[in-house]
CSV table of C-alpha atoms in Angstrom, one decimal:
chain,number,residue,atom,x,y,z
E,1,UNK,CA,105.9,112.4,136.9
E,2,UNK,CA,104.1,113.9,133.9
E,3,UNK,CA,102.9,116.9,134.3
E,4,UNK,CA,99.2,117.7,132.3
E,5,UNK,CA,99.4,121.7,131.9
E,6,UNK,CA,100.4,122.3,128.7
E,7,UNK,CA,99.1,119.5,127.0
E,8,UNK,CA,96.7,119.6,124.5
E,9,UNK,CA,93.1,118.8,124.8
E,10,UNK,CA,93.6,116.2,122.5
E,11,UNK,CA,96.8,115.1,124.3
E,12,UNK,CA,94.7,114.8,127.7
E,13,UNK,CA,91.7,112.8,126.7
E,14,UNK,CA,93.2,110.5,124.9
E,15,UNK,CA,95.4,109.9,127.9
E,16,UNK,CA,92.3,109.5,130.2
E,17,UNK,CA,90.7,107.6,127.3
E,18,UNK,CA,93.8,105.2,127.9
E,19,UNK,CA,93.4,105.2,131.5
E,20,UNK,CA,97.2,106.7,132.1
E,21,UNK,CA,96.1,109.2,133.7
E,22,UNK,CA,92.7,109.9,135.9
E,23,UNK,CA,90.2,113.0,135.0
E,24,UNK,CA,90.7,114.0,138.5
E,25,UNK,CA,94.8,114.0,138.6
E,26,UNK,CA,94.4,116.7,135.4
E,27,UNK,CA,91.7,118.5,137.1
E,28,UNK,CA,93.6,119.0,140.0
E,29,UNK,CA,97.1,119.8,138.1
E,30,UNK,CA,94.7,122.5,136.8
E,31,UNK,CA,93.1,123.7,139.6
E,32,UNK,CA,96.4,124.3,141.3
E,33,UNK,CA,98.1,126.7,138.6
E,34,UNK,CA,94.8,128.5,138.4
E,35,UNK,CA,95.8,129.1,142.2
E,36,UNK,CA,99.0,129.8,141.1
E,37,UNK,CA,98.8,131.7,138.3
E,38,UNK,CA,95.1,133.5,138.2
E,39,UNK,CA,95.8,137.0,140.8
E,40,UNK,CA,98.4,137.9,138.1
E,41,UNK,CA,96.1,137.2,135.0
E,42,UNK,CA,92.4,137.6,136.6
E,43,UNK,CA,91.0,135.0,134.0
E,44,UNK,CA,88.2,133.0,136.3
E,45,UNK,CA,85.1,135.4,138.1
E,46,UNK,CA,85.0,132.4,139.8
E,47,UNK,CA,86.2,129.0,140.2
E,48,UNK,CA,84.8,125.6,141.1
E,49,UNK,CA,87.4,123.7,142.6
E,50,UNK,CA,85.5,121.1,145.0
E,51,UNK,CA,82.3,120.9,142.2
E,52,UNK,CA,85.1,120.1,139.3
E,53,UNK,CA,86.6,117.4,141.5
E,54,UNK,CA,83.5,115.7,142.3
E,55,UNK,CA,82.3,115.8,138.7
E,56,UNK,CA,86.0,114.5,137.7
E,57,UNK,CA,85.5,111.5,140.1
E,58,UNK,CA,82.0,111.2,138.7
E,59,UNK,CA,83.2,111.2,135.3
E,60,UNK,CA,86.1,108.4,135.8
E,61,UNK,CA,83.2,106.0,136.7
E,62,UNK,CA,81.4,106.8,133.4
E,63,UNK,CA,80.7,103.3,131.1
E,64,UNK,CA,81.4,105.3,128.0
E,65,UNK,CA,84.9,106.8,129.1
E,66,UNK,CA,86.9,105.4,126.8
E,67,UNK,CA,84.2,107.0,123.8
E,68,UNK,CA,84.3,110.5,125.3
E,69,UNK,CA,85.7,113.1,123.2
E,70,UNK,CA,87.1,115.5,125.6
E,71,UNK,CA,87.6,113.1,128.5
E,72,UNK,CA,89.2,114.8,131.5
E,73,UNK,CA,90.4,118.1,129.5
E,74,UNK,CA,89.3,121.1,131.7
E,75,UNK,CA,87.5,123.5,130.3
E,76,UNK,CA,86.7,127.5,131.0
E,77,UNK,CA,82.8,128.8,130.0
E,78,UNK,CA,82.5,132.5,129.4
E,79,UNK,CA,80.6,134.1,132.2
E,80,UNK,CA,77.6,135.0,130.3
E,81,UNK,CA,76.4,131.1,129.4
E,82,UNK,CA,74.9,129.6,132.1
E,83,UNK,CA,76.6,126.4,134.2
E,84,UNK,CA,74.3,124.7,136.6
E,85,UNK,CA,74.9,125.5,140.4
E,86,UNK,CA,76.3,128.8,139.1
E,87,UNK,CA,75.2,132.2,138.7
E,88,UNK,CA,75.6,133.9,135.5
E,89,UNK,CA,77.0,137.7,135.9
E,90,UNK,CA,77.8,139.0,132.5
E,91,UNK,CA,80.0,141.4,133.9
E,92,UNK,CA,77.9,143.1,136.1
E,93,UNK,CA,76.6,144.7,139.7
E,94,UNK,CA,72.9,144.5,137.7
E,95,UNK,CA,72.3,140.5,137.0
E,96,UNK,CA,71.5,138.0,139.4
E,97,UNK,CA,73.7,136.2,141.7
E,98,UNK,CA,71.3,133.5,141.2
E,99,UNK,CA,72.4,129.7,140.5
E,100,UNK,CA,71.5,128.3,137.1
E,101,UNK,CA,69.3,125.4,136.9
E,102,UNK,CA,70.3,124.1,133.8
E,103,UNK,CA,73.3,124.2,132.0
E,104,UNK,CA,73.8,126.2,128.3
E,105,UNK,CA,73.0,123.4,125.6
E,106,UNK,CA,76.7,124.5,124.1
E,107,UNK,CA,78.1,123.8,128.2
E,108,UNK,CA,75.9,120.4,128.4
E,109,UNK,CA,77.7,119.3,124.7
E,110,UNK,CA,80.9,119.8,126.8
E,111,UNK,CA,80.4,118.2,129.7
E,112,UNK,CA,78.4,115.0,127.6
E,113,UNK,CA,81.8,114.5,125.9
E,114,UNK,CA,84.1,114.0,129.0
E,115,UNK,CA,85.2,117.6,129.7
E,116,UNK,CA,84.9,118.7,133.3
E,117,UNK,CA,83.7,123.0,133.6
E,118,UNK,CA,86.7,124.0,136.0
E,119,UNK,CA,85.0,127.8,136.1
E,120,UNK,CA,83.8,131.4,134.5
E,121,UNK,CA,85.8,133.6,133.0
E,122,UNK,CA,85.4,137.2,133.6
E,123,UNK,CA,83.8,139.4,130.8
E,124,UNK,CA,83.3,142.9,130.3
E,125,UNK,CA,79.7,144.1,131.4
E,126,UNK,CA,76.6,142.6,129.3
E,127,UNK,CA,79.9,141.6,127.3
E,128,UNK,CA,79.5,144.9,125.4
E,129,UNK,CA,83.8,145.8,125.2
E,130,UNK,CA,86.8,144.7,123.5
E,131,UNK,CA,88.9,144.9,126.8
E,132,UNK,CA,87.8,143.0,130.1
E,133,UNK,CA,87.7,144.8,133.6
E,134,UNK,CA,84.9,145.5,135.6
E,135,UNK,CA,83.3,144.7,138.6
E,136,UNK,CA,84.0,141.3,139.1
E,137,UNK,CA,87.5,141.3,137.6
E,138,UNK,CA,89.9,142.4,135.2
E,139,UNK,CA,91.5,139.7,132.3
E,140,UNK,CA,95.1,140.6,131.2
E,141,UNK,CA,97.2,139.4,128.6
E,142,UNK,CA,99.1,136.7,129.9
E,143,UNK,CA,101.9,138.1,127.4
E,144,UNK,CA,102.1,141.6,128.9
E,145,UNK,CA,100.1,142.1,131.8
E,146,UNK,CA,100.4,145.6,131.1
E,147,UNK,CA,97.7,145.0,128.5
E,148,UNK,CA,94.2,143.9,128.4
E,149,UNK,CA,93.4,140.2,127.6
E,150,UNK,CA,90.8,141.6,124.9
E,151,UNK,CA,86.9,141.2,125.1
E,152,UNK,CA,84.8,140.1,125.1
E,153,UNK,CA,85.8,137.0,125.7
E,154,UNK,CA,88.9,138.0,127.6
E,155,UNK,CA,89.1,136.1,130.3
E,156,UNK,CA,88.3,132.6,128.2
E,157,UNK,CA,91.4,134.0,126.2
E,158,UNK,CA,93.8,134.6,128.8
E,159,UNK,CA,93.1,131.6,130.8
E,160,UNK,CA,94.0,129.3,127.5
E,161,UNK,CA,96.8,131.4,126.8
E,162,UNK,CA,98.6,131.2,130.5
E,163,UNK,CA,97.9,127.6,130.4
E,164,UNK,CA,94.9,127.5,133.4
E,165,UNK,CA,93.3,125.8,130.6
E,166,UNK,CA,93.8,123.6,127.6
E,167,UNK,CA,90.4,125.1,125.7
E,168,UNK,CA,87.7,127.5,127.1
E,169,UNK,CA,83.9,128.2,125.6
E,170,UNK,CA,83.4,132.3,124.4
E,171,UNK,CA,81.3,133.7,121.7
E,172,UNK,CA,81.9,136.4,119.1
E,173,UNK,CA,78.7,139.3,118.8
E,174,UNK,CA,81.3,142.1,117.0
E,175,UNK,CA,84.9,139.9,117.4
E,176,UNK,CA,84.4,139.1,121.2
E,177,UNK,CA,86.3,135.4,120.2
E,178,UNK,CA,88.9,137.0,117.2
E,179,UNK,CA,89.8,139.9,119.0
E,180,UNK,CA,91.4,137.9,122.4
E,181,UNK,CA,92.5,135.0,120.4
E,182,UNK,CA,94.6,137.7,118.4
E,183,UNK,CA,95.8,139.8,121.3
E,184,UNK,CA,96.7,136.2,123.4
E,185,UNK,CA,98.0,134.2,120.5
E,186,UNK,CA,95.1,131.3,119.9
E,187,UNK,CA,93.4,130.0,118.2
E,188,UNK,CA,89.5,130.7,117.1
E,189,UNK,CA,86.4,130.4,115.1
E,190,UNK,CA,83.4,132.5,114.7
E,191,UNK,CA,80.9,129.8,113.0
E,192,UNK,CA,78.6,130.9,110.5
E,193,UNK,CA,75.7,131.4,111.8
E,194,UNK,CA,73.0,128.1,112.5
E,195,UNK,CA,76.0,126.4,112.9
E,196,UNK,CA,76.7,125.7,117.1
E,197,UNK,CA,73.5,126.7,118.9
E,198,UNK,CA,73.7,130.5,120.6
E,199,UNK,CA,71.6,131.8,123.0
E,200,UNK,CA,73.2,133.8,124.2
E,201,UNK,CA,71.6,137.1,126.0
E,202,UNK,CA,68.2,138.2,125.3
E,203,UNK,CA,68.4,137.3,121.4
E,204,UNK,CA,71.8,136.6,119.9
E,205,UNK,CA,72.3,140.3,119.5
E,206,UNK,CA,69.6,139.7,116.4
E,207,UNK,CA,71.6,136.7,115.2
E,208,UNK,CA,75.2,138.1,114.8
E,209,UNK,CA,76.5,136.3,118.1
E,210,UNK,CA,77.8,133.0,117.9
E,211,UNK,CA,79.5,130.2,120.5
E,212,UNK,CA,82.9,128.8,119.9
E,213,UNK,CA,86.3,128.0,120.7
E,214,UNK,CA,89.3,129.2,122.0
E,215,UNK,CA,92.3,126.9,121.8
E,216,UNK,CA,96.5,126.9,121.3
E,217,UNK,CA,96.4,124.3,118.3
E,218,UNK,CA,94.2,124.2,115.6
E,219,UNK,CA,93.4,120.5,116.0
E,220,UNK,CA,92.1,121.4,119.5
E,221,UNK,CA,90.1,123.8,117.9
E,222,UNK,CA,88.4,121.3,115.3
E,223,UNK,CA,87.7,119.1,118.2
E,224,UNK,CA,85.7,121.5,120.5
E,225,UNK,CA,84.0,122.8,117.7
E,226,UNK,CA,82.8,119.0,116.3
E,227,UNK,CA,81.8,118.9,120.1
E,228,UNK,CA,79.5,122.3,120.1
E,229,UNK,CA,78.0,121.8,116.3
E,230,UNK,CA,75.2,120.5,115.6
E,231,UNK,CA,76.7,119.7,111.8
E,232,UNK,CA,80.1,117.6,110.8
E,233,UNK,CA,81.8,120.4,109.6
E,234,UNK,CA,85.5,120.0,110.4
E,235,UNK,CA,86.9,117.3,108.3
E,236,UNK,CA,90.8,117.1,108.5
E,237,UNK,CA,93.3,116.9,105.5
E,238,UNK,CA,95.1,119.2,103.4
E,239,UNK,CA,93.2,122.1,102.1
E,240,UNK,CA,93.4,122.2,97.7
E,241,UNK,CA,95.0,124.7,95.8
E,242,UNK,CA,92.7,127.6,97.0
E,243,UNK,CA,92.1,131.4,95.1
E,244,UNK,CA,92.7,133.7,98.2
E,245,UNK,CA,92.7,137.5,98.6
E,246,UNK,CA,95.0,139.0,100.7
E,247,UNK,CA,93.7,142.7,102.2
E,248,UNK,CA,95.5,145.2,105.3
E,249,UNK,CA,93.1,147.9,105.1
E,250,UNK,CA,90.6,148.8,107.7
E,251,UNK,CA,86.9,148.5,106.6
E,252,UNK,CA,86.3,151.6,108.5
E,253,UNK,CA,87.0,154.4,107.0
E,254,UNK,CA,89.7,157.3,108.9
E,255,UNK,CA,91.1,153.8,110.9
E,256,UNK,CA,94.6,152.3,109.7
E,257,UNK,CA,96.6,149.3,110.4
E,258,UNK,CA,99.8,148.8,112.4
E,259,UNK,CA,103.0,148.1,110.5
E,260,UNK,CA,103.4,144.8,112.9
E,261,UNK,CA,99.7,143.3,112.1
E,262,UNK,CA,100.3,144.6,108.1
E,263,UNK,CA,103.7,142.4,108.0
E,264,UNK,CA,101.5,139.8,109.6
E,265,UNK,CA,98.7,139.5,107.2
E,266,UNK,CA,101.4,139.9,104.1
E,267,UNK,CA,103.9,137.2,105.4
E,268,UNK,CA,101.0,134.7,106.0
E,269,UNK,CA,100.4,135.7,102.1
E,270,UNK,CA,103.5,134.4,101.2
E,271,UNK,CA,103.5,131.4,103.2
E,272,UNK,CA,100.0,129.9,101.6
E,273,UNK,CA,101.8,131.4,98.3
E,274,UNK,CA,104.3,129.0,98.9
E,275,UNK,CA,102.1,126.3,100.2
E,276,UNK,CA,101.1,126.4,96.2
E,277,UNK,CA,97.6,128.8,96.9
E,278,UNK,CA,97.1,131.3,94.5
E,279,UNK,CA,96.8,134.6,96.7
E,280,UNK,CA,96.4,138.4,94.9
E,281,UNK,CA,96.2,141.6,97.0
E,282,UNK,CA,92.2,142.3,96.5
E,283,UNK,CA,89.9,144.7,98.4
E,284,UNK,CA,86.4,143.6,99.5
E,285,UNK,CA,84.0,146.4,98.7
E,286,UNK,CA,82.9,147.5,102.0
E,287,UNK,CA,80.6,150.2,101.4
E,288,UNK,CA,81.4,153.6,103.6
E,289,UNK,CA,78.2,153.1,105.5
E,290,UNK,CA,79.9,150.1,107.0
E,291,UNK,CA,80.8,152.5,110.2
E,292,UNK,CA,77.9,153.4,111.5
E,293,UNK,CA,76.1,150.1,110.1
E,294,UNK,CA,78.1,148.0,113.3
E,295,UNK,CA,77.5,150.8,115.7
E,296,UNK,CA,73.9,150.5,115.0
E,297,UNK,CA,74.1,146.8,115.4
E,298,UNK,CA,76.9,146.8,118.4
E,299,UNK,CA,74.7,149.3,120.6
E,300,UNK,CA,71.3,148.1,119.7
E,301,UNK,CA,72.5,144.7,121.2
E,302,UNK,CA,73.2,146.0,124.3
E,303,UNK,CA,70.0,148.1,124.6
E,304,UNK,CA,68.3,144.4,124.4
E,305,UNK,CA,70.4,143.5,126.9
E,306,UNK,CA,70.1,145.9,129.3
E,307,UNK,CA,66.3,146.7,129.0
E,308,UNK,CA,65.5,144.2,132.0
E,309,UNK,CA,68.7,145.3,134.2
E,310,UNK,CA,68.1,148.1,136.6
E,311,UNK,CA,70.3,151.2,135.2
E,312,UNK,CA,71.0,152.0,138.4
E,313,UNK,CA,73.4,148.9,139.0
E,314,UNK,CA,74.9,149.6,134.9
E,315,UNK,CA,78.3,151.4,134.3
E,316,UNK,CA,77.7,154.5,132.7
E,317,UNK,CA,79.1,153.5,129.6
E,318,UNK,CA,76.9,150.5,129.3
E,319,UNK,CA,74.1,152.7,130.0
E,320,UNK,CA,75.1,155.8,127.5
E,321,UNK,CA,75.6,152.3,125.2
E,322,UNK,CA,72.1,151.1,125.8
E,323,UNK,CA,70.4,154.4,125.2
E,324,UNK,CA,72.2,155.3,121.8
E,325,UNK,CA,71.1,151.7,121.0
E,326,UNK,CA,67.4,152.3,121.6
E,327,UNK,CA,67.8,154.9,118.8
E,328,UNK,CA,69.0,152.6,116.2
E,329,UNK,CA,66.3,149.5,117.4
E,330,UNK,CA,63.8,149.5,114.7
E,331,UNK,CA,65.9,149.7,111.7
E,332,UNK,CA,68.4,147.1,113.3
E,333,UNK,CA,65.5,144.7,113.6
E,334,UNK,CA,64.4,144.9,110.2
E,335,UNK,CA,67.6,143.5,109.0
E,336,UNK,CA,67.6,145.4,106.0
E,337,UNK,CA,71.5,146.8,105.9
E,338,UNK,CA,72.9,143.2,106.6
E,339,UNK,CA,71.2,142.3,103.9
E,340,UNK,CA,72.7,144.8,101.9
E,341,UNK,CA,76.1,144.3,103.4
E,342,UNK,CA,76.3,140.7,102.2
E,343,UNK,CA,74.8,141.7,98.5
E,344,UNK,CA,77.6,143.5,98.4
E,345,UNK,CA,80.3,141.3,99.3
E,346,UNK,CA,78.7,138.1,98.1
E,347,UNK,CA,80.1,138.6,94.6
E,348,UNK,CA,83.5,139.2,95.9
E,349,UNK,CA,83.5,136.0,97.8
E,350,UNK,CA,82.1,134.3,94.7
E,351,UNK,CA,85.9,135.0,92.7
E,352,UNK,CA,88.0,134.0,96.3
E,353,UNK,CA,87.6,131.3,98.5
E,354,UNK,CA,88.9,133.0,101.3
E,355,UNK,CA,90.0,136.5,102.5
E,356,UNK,CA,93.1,136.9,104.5
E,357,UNK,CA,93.4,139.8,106.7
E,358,UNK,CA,95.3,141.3,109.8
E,359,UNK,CA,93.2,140.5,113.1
E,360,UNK,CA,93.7,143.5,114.4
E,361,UNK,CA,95.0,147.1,113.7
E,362,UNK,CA,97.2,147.5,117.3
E,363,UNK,CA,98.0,145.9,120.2
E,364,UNK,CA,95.4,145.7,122.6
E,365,UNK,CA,94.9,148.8,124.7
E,366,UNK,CA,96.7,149.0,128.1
E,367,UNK,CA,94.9,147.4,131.0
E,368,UNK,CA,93.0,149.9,132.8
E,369,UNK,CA,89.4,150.6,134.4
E,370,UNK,CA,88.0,151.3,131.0
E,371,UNK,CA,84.7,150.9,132.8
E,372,UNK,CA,85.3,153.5,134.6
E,373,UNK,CA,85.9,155.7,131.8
E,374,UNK,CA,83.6,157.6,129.5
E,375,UNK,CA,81.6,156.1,126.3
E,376,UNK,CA,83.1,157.9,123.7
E,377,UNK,CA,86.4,157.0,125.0
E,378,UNK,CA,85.8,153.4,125.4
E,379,UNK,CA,84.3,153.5,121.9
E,380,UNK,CA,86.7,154.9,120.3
E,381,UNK,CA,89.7,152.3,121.9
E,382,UNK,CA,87.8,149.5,120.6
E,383,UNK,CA,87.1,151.0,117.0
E,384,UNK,CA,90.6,151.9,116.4
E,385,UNK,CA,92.1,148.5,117.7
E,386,UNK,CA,89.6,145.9,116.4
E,387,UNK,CA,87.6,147.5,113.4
E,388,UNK,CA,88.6,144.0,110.9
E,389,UNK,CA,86.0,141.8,113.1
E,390,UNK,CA,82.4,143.2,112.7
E,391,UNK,CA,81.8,142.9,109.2
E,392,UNK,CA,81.6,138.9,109.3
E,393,UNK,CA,79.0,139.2,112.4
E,394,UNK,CA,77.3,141.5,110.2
E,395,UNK,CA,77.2,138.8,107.5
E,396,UNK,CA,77.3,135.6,109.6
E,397,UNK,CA,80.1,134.2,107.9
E,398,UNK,CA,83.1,131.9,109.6
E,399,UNK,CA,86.2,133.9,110.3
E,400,UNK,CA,89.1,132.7,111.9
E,401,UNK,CA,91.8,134.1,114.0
E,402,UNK,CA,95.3,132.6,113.4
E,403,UNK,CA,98.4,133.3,115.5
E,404,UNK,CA,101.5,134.5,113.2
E,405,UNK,CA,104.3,136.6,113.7
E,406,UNK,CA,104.7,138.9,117.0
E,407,UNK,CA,104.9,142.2,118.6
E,408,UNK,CA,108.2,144.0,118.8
E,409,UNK,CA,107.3,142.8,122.4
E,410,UNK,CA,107.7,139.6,121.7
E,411,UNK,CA,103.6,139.5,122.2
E,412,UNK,CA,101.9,137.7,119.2
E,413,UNK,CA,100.3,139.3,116.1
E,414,UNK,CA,97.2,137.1,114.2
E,415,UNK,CA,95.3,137.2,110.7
E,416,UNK,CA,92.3,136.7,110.2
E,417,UNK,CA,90.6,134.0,107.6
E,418,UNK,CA,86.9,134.2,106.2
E,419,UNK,CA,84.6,132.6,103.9
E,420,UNK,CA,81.1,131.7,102.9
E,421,UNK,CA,78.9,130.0,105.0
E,422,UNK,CA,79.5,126.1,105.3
E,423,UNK,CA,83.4,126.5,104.6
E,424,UNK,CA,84.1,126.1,108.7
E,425,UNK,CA,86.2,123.3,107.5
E,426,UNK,CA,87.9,124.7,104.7
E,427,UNK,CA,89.5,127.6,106.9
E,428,UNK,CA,90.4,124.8,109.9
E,429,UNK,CA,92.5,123.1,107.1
E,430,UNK,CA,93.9,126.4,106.2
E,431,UNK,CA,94.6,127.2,109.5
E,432,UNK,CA,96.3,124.1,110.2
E,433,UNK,CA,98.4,124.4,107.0
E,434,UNK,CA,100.2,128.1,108.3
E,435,UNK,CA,100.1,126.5,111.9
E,436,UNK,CA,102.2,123.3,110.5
E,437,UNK,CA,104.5,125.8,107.9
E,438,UNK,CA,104.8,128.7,111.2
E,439,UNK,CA,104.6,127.1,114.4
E,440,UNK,CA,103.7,129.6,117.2
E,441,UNK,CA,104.4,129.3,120.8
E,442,UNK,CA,101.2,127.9,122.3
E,443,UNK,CA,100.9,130.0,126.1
E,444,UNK,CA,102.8,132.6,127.3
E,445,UNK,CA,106.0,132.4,129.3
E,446,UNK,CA,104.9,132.6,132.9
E,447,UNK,CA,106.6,130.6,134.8
């Protein structure tokens, strides 16, 4: 008997496509390592076993199965975009348990091309974090559950990377989609922004948070994300020669970068130097403002967020969060410094095609009630670990996270791609060239 975990997306729908296999047989296949699997990992808030059944069965009877993109392949949605017949929690004792009566335009794109919503993934609260834990679950990295999964996006992540699912729907406000993907060994992409529709939250967190995927293959990757945009932007083939800059330092100042996720960034260099790219060690000019530029942005978000939400029922550091957010709301809405930011690094970008970084400065922190801890301390976790990720919300630019090379763990390390707006496909191809010249592991060894 074949056996459907571990297949890719692609692999599944094209067997449901070709009727070897039903959408409710993968479902199911699913649904029982999620049983399996999930108390260990603490991907899913919750899960919709008997709903994703039914709607596999439904789905089976469909005239246009053999047209349907995703056909069958089960999918995770973040917990903070709404799936009809379910609430939306965001993390949190202070939202709603109140079922939504419509799904999220990005969920409906996924379920009009064949795929079947199997559940929500946990998320930190108001998806504020880097690391996942709260009240209604914690998300660990399926390669050392010692660790968190990341965040925001953290339990999208690690259900994709223990196999629960072939591809799961996040979104990326400060790195919520790069900094899992890196910690859990996927794939991602942050579009530029206008690209898939957001709404997500009470505004976007002013336009810097964007919908996307989280996948083990880069052609998986490129599917969901032809799926979710509104734009052909994802065009196989092999990418030209390209002019890329290779750079390991932090753009925040007093923060430095790992020897493992250096190594990373440096050997990818030398693969896409060998791949005939012309790569040169170049620093983007991120001004020294850059610091408190994304706190401004990262807390004023949350102050949004949380303005309707009883404080009461908020963590205290979502709360200390919201309030040094309300400080910074005026300027943040005028958009003025993101202007600025991408004045400055628009020339840079107009010499390279593509900037290749580490995805992260450490491992991910160790997994522990981090919502149970202070502000400063949470703040300062995520700063140190993920500081490589804001600047490209800040701009609204496509970045990528790539798996390559690993922890002295055995975990994986990841780089990070950007470019200009519109170049979505350009760093897929990239991508897919280091995934075909360093093929990485696609889900962590669980079994």
């Amino acid at each position: 008997m074949t056996s459907w975990v571990g297949r890719t997306a692609v692999e599944i729908a094209a067997a449901v496509r070709a009727k070897e296999v039903t959408p409710r047989e993968v479902v199911a296949e699913h649904l029982a390592r999620i049983e399996l699997l999930d108390g260990r990992i603490g991907a899913f808030r919750t899960v919709r076993a008997r709903a994703a059944l039914a709607e596999a069965d439904a789905l089976a009877a469909r005239d246009d199965l053999a047209g349907l993109p995703l056909a069958g392949v089960p999918v995770a949605v973040k917990d903070n975009l709404a799936v009809r017949g379910e609430s939306t929690r965001v993390g949190s004792a202070a939202t709603p348990d109140t079922p939504a009566d419509a799904d999220h335009v990005t969920v409906a794109r996924l379920r009009a091309a064949g795929a079947v919503v199997v559940g929500l993934t946990n998320v930190p609260e108001l998806c504020v974090f880097g690391t996942t834990e709260g009240v209604h679950g914690t998300a660990r990295n399926p390669w050392d559950t010692s660790r968190t999964a990341g965040g925001s996006s953290g339990g999208s992540a690690a259900a994709v990377a223990a196999g629960l699912v072939p591809i799961a729907l996040g979104n990326d406000g400060m790195g919520s989609l790069r900094i899992p993907a890196a910690n859990c060994g996927l794939v991602t992409i942050k579009p530029g922004h206008g690209v898939v529709p957001a709404g997500i939250g009470e505004g976007d967190w002013f336009g810097m948070s964007e919908n996307g995927p989280l996948a083990t293959t880069v052609e998986d990757a490129r599917l969901m994300l032809s799926v979710l945009a509104d734009t052909d932007i994802t065009s196989a083939g092999e990418p030209g020669g390209l002019k890329i800059a290779v750079s390991v330092r932090s753009p925040l100042a007093g923060v430095t970068v790992s020897r493992p996720y250096t190594d990373a960034a440096r050997d990818a260099a030398g693969v896409l130097v060998r791949a005939g790219h012309q790569v040169e060690r170049a620093e983007p000019p991120y001004p020294l403002s850059l610091g408190v530029t994304s706190l401004a942005h990262w807390t004023a978000g949350t102050a949004v967020d949380a303005a309707s939400l009883d404080p009461r029922l908020l963590t205290r550091r979502t709360r200390v969060h919201a309030a040094v957010g309300r400080r910074f709301l005026s300027g943040v809405r005028g958009g003025s410094a993101r202007d600025a930011l991408r004045r400055r690094l628009e020339p840079f970008f107009a010499e390279y095609d593509v900037l290749l970084t580490p995805a992260l400065a450490r491992r991910s922190p160790k997994s522990v009630p981090w919502h149970e801890r202070g502000w400063l301390r949470n703040v300062l976790a995520n700063t140190n670990y993920s500081p490589l990720t804001p600047p490209w919300n800040l701009t609204g630019w496509p970045a990528m996270a790539v798996p390559f090379g690993t922890l002295p763990s055995g975990a994986p390390t990841a780089v990070q791609l950007v470019a200009l707006p519109g170049r979505e496909g350009e760093l897929l191809r990239l991508a897919e060239q280091l995934e075909s010249l360093r093929p990485w592991r696609r889900t962590a060894p669980l079994d």
